[in-house]
Short mmCIF file of C-alpha atoms in Angstrom, two decimals:
data_model
loop_
_atom_site.label_atom_id
_atom_site.label_comp_id
_atom_site.label_asym_id
_atom_site.label_seq_id
_atom_site.Cartn_x
_atom_site.Cartn_y
_atom_site.Cartn_z
CA MET A 1 0.00 0.00 0.00
CA ALA A 2 2.83 2.38 0.89
CA GLY A 3 4.48 1.56 -2.42
CA GLN A 4 1.25 2.39 -4.27
CA ARG A 5 1.06 5.75 -2.50
CA VAL A 6 4.65 6.51 -3.54
CA VAL A 7 3.96 5.62 -7.19
CA ALA A 8 0.77 7.69 -7.22
CA ALA A 9 2.52 10.65 -5.66
CA VAL A 10 5.39 10.31 -8.12
CA ALA A 11 2.97 10.40 -11.05
CA VAL A 12 1.49 13.67 -9.79
CA ALA A 13 4.92 15.19 -9.21
CA LEU A 14 6.06 14.10 -12.67
CA GLY A 15 3.06 15.77 -14.28
CA VAL A 16 3.87 19.01 -12.48
CA CYS A 17 7.52 18.73 -13.50
CA LEU A 18 6.63 18.32 -17.18
CA LEU A 19 4.45 21.41 -17.02
CA GLN A 20 7.33 23.37 -15.53
CA LEU A 21 9.83 22.45 -18.24
CA PRO A 22 10.70 25.20 -20.74
CA ALA A 23 8.29 25.32 -23.67
CA ALA A 24 10.95 24.18 -26.11
CA SER A 25 11.72 21.10 -24.01
CA ARG A 26 8.04 20.22 -23.59
CA GLY A 27 7.45 20.48 -27.31
CA GLN A 28 10.54 18.57 -28.42
CA LEU A 29 10.81 15.82 -25.83
CA GLN A 30 7.72 13.74 -25.28
CA VAL A 31 6.67 10.65 -23.41
CA GLY A 32 6.13 7.82 -25.86
CA PHE A 33 8.27 9.38 -28.58
CA TYR A 34 9.01 5.92 -30.02
CA ASN A 35 5.49 4.50 -29.70
CA THR A 36 5.17 4.26 -33.47
CA SER A 37 8.74 4.15 -34.75
CA CYS A 38 10.05 1.61 -32.21
CA PRO A 39 7.29 0.55 -29.80
CA ASN A 40 9.43 -1.96 -27.89
CA ALA A 41 12.43 0.34 -27.40
CA GLU A 42 11.91 0.99 -23.69
CA THR A 43 11.16 -2.68 -23.04
CA LEU A 44 14.41 -3.74 -24.70
CA VAL A 45 16.41 -1.24 -22.66
CA ARG A 46 14.70 -2.42 -19.49
CA GLN A 47 15.58 -6.02 -20.30
CA ALA A 48 19.24 -5.15 -20.81
CA VAL A 49 19.37 -3.25 -17.52
CA THR A 50 17.53 -5.99 -15.64
CA ASN A 51 19.88 -8.66 -16.98
CA ALA A 52 22.94 -6.64 -15.97
CA PHE A 53 21.45 -5.92 -12.54
CA ALA A 54 20.90 -9.64 -11.95
CA ASN A 55 24.64 -10.19 -12.35
CA ASP A 56 25.78 -7.02 -10.56
CA SER A 57 23.31 -4.98 -8.53
CA GLY A 58 25.85 -2.17 -8.28
CA ILE A 59 25.46 -1.44 -11.97
CA ALA A 60 22.22 0.43 -11.25
CA ALA A 61 24.05 3.17 -9.34
CA GLY A 62 26.54 3.35 -12.20
CA LEU A 63 23.81 3.90 -14.78
CA ILE A 64 22.15 6.63 -12.73
CA ARG A 65 25.51 8.37 -12.43
CA LEU A 66 26.20 7.87 -16.14
CA HIS A 67 23.04 9.84 -16.99
CA PHE A 68 24.00 12.61 -14.58
CA HIS A 69 27.54 12.86 -15.95
CA ASP A 70 26.21 12.99 -19.51
CA CYS A 71 23.65 15.72 -18.88
CA PHE A 72 25.86 17.97 -16.75
CA VAL A 73 28.64 18.39 -19.29
CA ARG A 74 28.35 21.26 -21.72
CA ASN A 75 30.51 20.88 -24.80
CA GLU A 76 31.54 23.91 -26.84
CA PHE A 77 33.16 23.65 -30.23
CA GLU A 78 33.87 26.30 -32.80
CA ASP A 79 36.45 26.43 -35.57
CA GLU A 80 36.17 29.39 -37.87
CA THR A 81 38.86 27.95 -40.17
CA LEU A 82 36.48 25.28 -41.44
CA HIS A 83 34.99 26.19 -44.78
CA VAL A 84 32.07 23.79 -44.79
CA ASP A 85 28.40 24.57 -45.00
CA VAL A 86 27.47 23.01 -41.71
CA ILE A 87 26.14 24.28 -38.41
CA LEU A 88 28.39 23.32 -35.51
CA LEU A 89 26.39 22.69 -32.36
CA LYS A 90 28.12 24.69 -29.66
CA VAL A 91 26.36 23.60 -26.49
CA HIS A 92 24.60 20.43 -25.47
CA GLY A 93 23.94 18.41 -22.36
CA CYS A 94 22.09 15.08 -22.46
CA ASP A 95 23.49 13.96 -25.80
CA ALA A 96 25.39 10.74 -24.99
CA SER A 97 28.72 12.54 -25.46
CA VAL A 98 29.96 10.73 -22.35
CA LEU A 99 29.81 7.46 -24.29
CA LEU A 100 32.17 8.55 -27.07
CA THR A 101 35.66 7.13 -27.16
CA SER A 102 38.66 9.03 -28.45
CA PRO A 103 41.68 7.74 -30.37
CA ASN A 104 43.92 9.89 -28.15
CA ASN A 105 42.08 9.36 -24.83
CA THR A 106 40.81 12.92 -24.50
CA ALA A 107 37.06 12.30 -24.47
CA GLU A 108 34.78 12.97 -21.49
CA ARG A 109 35.00 9.40 -20.31
CA ASP A 110 38.78 9.78 -20.04
CA ALA A 111 38.59 12.75 -17.63
CA ALA A 112 39.48 12.24 -13.95
CA PRO A 113 35.86 12.52 -12.68
CA ASN A 114 34.90 9.67 -15.04
CA ASN A 115 37.94 7.44 -15.37
CA PRO A 116 38.03 4.85 -13.94
CA SER A 117 34.92 5.36 -11.79
CA LEU A 118 32.21 5.75 -14.44
CA ARG A 119 30.55 2.48 -15.39
CA GLY A 120 27.62 1.03 -17.27
CA PHE A 121 28.94 1.50 -20.80
CA GLN A 122 28.58 -2.20 -21.60
CA VAL A 123 24.93 -2.13 -20.54
CA ILE A 124 24.19 0.77 -22.86
CA ASP A 125 25.98 -1.08 -25.66
CA ALA A 126 23.88 -4.21 -25.03
CA ALA A 127 20.67 -2.20 -25.00
CA LYS A 128 21.67 -0.35 -28.17
CA ALA A 129 22.44 -3.62 -29.97
CA ALA A 130 19.03 -5.03 -29.05
CA VAL A 131 17.24 -1.86 -30.12
CA GLU A 132 19.18 -1.64 -33.40
CA GLN A 133 18.23 -5.21 -34.22
CA SER A 134 14.57 -4.36 -33.70
CA CYS A 135 14.44 -0.78 -35.04
CA ALA A 136 17.56 0.20 -36.94
CA ARG A 137 18.76 3.82 -36.86
CA THR A 138 15.82 5.02 -34.80
CA VAL A 139 16.58 5.26 -31.06
CA SER A 140 19.32 7.59 -29.87
CA CYS A 141 22.00 6.58 -27.40
CA ALA A 142 21.06 9.63 -25.31
CA ASP A 143 17.52 8.30 -24.87
CA ILE A 144 18.83 4.84 -24.03
CA VAL A 145 20.97 6.37 -21.26
CA ALA A 146 17.91 8.18 -19.88
CA PHE A 147 15.76 5.02 -20.02
CA ALA A 148 18.50 2.97 -18.35
CA ALA A 149 18.78 5.47 -15.49
CA ARG A 150 15.01 5.34 -14.97
CA ASP A 151 15.04 1.55 -14.93
CA SER A 152 17.90 1.60 -12.40
CA VAL A 153 15.90 3.90 -10.13
CA ASN A 154 13.03 1.43 -10.34
CA LEU A 155 15.22 -1.58 -9.57
CA THR A 156 16.87 0.00 -6.53
CA GLY A 157 14.08 2.24 -5.25
CA GLY A 158 10.84 0.61 -6.37
CA VAL A 159 9.69 3.76 -8.15
CA SER A 160 8.86 4.03 -11.83
CA TYR A 161 8.30 7.16 -13.88
CA GLN A 162 7.88 8.17 -17.49
CA VAL A 163 10.82 9.55 -19.42
CA PRO A 164 10.16 12.12 -22.15
CA SER A 165 12.31 11.16 -25.13
CA GLY A 166 13.34 12.35 -28.56
CA ARG A 167 16.93 13.32 -27.73
CA ARG A 168 19.54 13.18 -30.44
CA ASP A 169 23.19 12.25 -30.07
CA GLY A 170 26.00 14.78 -30.13
CA ASN A 171 29.30 14.41 -31.92
CA VAL A 172 31.74 16.21 -29.61
CA SER A 173 33.32 14.86 -26.45
CA VAL A 174 36.19 16.64 -24.72
CA ALA A 175 37.74 15.65 -21.40
CA GLN A 176 38.24 19.25 -20.29
CA ASP A 177 34.50 19.87 -20.52
CA ALA A 178 33.91 17.17 -17.92
CA LEU A 179 36.48 18.78 -15.65
CA ASP A 180 34.87 22.20 -16.13
CA ASN A 181 31.26 21.14 -15.57
CA LEU A 182 30.98 18.23 -13.16
CA PRO A 183 30.59 19.11 -9.45
CA GLN A 184 33.39 17.73 -7.31
CA PRO A 185 33.22 15.93 -3.93
CA THR A 186 35.30 18.80 -2.52
CA PHE A 187 32.79 21.52 -3.47
CA THR A 188 31.47 23.97 -0.90
CA ALA A 189 27.76 24.71 -0.55
CA ALA A 190 28.13 27.84 -2.67
CA GLN A 191 29.97 25.94 -5.40
CA LEU A 192 27.36 23.18 -5.43
CA VAL A 193 24.48 25.63 -5.71
CA ALA A 194 26.23 27.58 -8.46
CA SER A 195 27.06 24.41 -10.40
CA PHE A 196 23.44 23.30 -10.44
CA ALA A 197 22.11 26.80 -11.08
CA ASN A 198 24.26 26.84 -14.21
CA LYS A 199 22.08 23.96 -15.42
CA SER A 200 18.84 25.71 -14.40
CA LEU A 201 18.45 23.45 -11.36
CA SER A 202 17.54 24.97 -7.99
CA ALA A 203 19.36 24.57 -4.69
CA GLU A 204 16.62 22.23 -3.51
CA GLU A 205 16.95 20.15 -6.67
CA MET A 206 20.66 19.92 -5.98
CA VAL A 207 19.90 18.50 -2.53
CA VAL A 208 17.33 16.16 -4.05
CA LEU A 209 19.70 14.78 -6.69
CA SER A 210 22.51 14.45 -4.14
CA GLY A 211 20.32 11.76 -2.60
CA ALA A 212 21.50 9.45 -5.39
CA HIS A 213 24.55 8.99 -3.13
CA THR A 214 22.38 6.57 -1.19
CA VAL A 215 23.45 3.88 -3.68
CA GLY A 216 26.79 2.96 -5.14
CA ARG A 217 30.43 3.07 -4.16
CA SER A 218 33.21 5.64 -4.20
CA PHE A 219 36.91 5.38 -4.89
CA CYS A 220 38.95 6.11 -1.77
CA SER A 221 40.72 8.93 -3.58
CA SER A 222 37.53 11.01 -3.48
CA PHE A 223 37.64 11.37 0.31
CA LEU A 224 41.14 10.29 1.37
CA ALA A 225 42.06 13.85 2.35
CA ARG A 226 39.30 13.77 4.97
CA ILE A 227 40.90 10.91 6.90
CA TRP A 228 44.62 11.16 6.13
CA ASN A 229 47.18 13.94 6.03
CA ASN A 230 49.79 12.04 4.07
CA THR A 231 50.29 9.13 6.52
CA THR A 232 48.92 10.91 9.61
CA PRO A 233 45.35 9.96 10.61
CA ILE A 234 42.96 12.93 10.77
CA VAL A 235 39.24 13.45 11.28
CA ASP A 236 37.81 16.07 8.96
CA THR A 237 35.12 18.44 10.23
CA GLY A 238 31.74 16.79 9.82
CA LEU A 239 33.05 13.24 10.15
CA SER A 240 32.29 11.02 13.11
CA PRO A 241 35.59 9.80 14.66
CA GLY A 242 34.26 6.26 14.55
CA TYR A 243 33.33 6.61 10.88
CA ALA A 244 36.75 8.10 10.11
CA ALA A 245 38.40 5.11 11.79
CA LEU A 246 36.27 2.72 9.74
CA LEU A 247 37.17 4.56 6.54
CA ARG A 248 40.87 4.45 7.38
CA ALA A 249 40.61 0.70 7.84
CA LEU A 250 38.94 0.41 4.44
CA CYS A 251 41.16 3.01 2.78
CA PRO A 252 44.71 3.13 4.16
CA SER A 253 46.86 6.12 3.27
CA ASN A 254 48.50 4.06 0.54
CA ALA A 255 45.19 2.68 -0.79
CA SER A 256 45.33 1.38 -4.32
CA ALA A 257 43.82 3.45 -7.10
CA THR A 258 40.99 0.95 -7.43
CA ALA A 259 40.03 0.72 -3.73
CA THR A 260 36.38 1.59 -3.07
CA THR A 261 33.82 1.72 -0.29
CA ALA A 262 30.05 2.11 -0.08
CA ILE A 263 28.83 5.72 0.04
CA ASP A 264 25.85 4.86 2.25
CA VAL A 265 27.15 2.72 5.13
CA SER A 266 23.70 1.45 6.08
CA THR A 267 21.68 0.61 2.94
CA PRO A 268 24.17 0.90 0.06
CA ALA A 269 22.10 -1.07 -2.46
CA THR A 270 18.74 0.62 -1.86
CA LEU A 271 17.60 3.95 -3.26
CA ASP A 272 16.03 5.38 -0.11
CA ASN A 273 16.24 8.48 2.08
CA ASN A 274 18.87 6.99 4.37
CA TYR A 275 21.51 9.31 2.88
CA TYR A 276 19.79 12.27 4.55
CA LYS A 277 19.44 10.44 7.86
CA LEU A 278 23.20 9.83 7.95
CA LEU A 279 24.18 13.48 7.49
CA PRO A 280 23.29 14.75 11.02
CA LEU A 281 25.16 11.73 12.41
CA ASN A 282 28.35 12.95 10.71
CA LEU A 283 28.26 9.99 8.36
CA GLY A 284 28.36 11.84 5.05
CA LEU A 285 31.23 10.40 3.03
CA PHE A 286 32.22 13.42 0.96
CA PHE A 287 33.07 16.96 2.01
CA SER A 288 30.27 18.07 -0.34
CA ASP A 289 27.81 15.81 1.50
CA ASN A 290 28.61 17.53 4.78
CA GLN A 291 27.91 20.89 3.13
CA LEU A 292 24.26 19.88 2.88
CA ARG A 293 24.24 19.58 6.66
CA VAL A 294 26.10 22.73 7.70
CA ASN A 295 24.38 25.14 5.33
CA ALA A 296 21.12 26.30 6.91
CA THR A 297 19.04 26.44 3.72
CA LEU A 298 20.33 23.18 2.29
CA GLY A 299 20.11 21.55 5.71
CA ALA A 300 16.43 22.37 5.98
CA SER A 301 15.76 20.55 2.71
CA ALA A 302 17.91 17.59 3.75
CA SER A 303 16.04 17.34 7.06
CA SER A 304 12.67 17.34 5.31
CA PHE A 305 13.78 14.47 3.10
CA ALA A 306 15.17 12.55 6.06
CA ALA A 307 11.74 12.77 7.66
CA ASN A 308 9.71 11.89 4.57
CA GLU A 309 10.94 9.33 2.05
CA THR A 310 7.81 9.64 -0.11
CA LEU A 311 8.41 13.37 -0.48
CA TRP A 312 12.01 12.80 -1.48
CA LYS A 313 11.15 10.17 -4.07
CA GLU A 314 8.50 12.45 -5.59
CA LYS A 315 11.01 15.23 -5.94
CA PHE A 316 13.83 12.92 -7.03
CA VAL A 317 12.07 11.54 -10.09
CA ALA A 318 10.81 15.01 -11.01
CA ALA A 319 14.37 16.35 -10.76
CA MET A 320 15.67 13.43 -12.85
CA VAL A 321 13.20 14.30 -15.60
CA LYS A 322 14.16 17.97 -15.46
CA MET A 323 17.86 17.12 -15.47
CA GLY A 324 17.28 14.87 -18.48
CA SER A 325 16.11 17.87 -20.50
CA ILE A 326 19.30 19.93 -20.06
CA GLU A 327 20.34 21.42 -23.42
CA VAL A 328 19.09 18.45 -25.41
CA LEU A 329 19.48 18.05 -29.15
CA THR A 330 16.22 17.31 -30.95
CA GLY A 331 14.66 17.25 -34.41
CA SER A 332 17.32 17.44 -37.10
CA GLN A 333 20.08 18.37 -34.65
CA GLY A 334 22.85 15.89 -34.01
CA GLU A 335 22.38 12.31 -35.12
CA VAL A 336 21.21 8.87 -34.06
CA ARG A 337 24.48 7.02 -33.52
CA LEU A 338 24.67 3.49 -34.88
CA ASN A 339 27.37 2.68 -32.32
CA CYS A 340 27.17 4.61 -29.07
CA SER A 341 30.93 4.89 -28.64
CA VAL A 342 31.72 6.49 -32.02
CA VAL A 343 30.16 9.12 -34.23
CA ASN A 344 28.60 8.01 -37.48
CA ASN A 345 30.65 8.22 -40.63
CA ARG A 346 29.41 10.23 -43.58
CA SER A 347 27.86 7.33 -45.44
CA SER A 348 26.00 6.15 -42.31
CA SER A 349 24.70 9.65 -41.62
CA SER A 350 23.55 10.10 -45.17
CA ALA A 351 21.83 6.73 -45.21
CA ALA A 352 20.08 7.53 -41.99
CA GLY A 353 18.91 10.90 -43.27
CA MET A 354 21.03 12.93 -40.88
CA ALA A 355 21.38 16.64 -41.56
CA THR A 356 25.02 17.05 -40.53
CA PRO A 357 27.60 15.06 -42.54
CA TYR A 358 30.68 16.21 -40.59
CA HIS A 359 31.62 14.89 -37.18
CA TYR A 360 34.38 15.53 -34.70
CA TYR A 361 36.36 13.25 -32.47
CA SER A 362 37.62 14.58 -29.19
CA GLY A 363 40.74 16.66 -29.65
CA SER A 364 40.17 17.05 -33.38
CA THR A 365 39.99 20.45 -35.06
CA VAL A 366 39.12 19.17 -38.51
CA PRO A 367 36.31 16.99 -39.84
CA VAL A 368 37.05 13.28 -39.70
CA VAL A 369 36.02 11.23 -42.71
CA ASP A 370 36.21 7.51 -42.01
CA GLU A 371 37.91 5.33 -44.60
CA ALA A 372 34.71 3.41 -45.06
CA ALA A 373 32.93 6.61 -46.00
CA SER A 374 35.56 7.77 -48.47
CA SER A 375 36.17 4.44 -50.20
#
C-alpha cells in the first residue's frame, strides 16, 4: 500500500515537473516518442538493464551516475577555419557525449571525474544492440541512457516514472568539458548551488539529486584527504571519529587506485532516504555531503527528506526528468548514432537521413572522414 502511494505521488509530481519544463523542451521531448517508430524500445532497454542488474546490482548506481555525468557536461566547439556549410552545435547536455571514445584518450569518459569510476557502458551497448536489431537507426543513445537510469531507479528504489524522449546524439566529447562542468566531492555549498544553477536546477533540486549517493560506491581517492594527512590519521570536520576510523581501515593512506567503499554505510544497495538520515550523524562520506548539513538552507531541505521518504522520491524523479532535458538536441540536430561509442561516418549519416555530414572526435579540429565513408 505504501508503495502504491509513492507511485501515485510520483505520477502527480512528474506531471507538475513536465508542465514546468521550458516550452521548447516540452514540445521537443515527449513521453512515448518511439510508440510508433520503435514501440518496444523501452522494453528492450529495461531487459538489458535488468539482466545486468541480476549479475551485478551495483550497476544500477553506475547507470544513474552515467546519466548525470552525460547531462551535466556542456561541450563547446567552434572552428572558424572550417569552410564547410554546416552548423556546428556549440552547447549540449544530455546527448550521450559521455559514451564517445577518443583515439587519443581525451574524451569525457577519459577525464578524472569519469575514469576509472564511471561504469555502465557495456549495458548501454547491449541495449543499443538489441534496439538496433529491432528498429535500426531510430533510437538515440542519449535516450537509451535516460531510459536505463530510470530503470535503475526502479530496480533500486521501487519507483517508476515516465521519461520524455526524442533526444539526439551529439558528436563532440572533450575531457576538459567534464572537468569544467561536473561538481566535485570537494565543493562547498556555494559551489554546489552555483554548479546546479548553471544547469537551471535549484538549490533544492541539488539537494534532491545528491540523494543518489544513497546507492553505489566511491573510490577512496575522493575522500582520502578527509581521513589522512599524508600518513597521519585525521578526522575532517563533519566526520564522526568512529566513521573516520572505519574509513581508514577500508582506505589506508596508501590505498590502491581501485580501492572503493560504499557511500551509504547502512543501505548501500537501496535507493532510499537513508543518505539524509546519515548526514546529522556525521556519516556523510564526501566533504560536499557535509555541506548539505552545515548550510542552513540546504540543511532544511535535507532534514525534510530525512523525515519523509515519499516526499524525497516524488522530488527525485521530477528532478531526474528535469535534469534529463538539459540542453538536449532534438529534431534534425545531431544524429542517431549506430554505435554509441563512435560518431557516425558520412555514409552512415547520409543513409540515416542525418542533416550534418561532418563529425568531430575529441581533440580534433578538422572533420574526420572515415575510410569506409571515403572508399
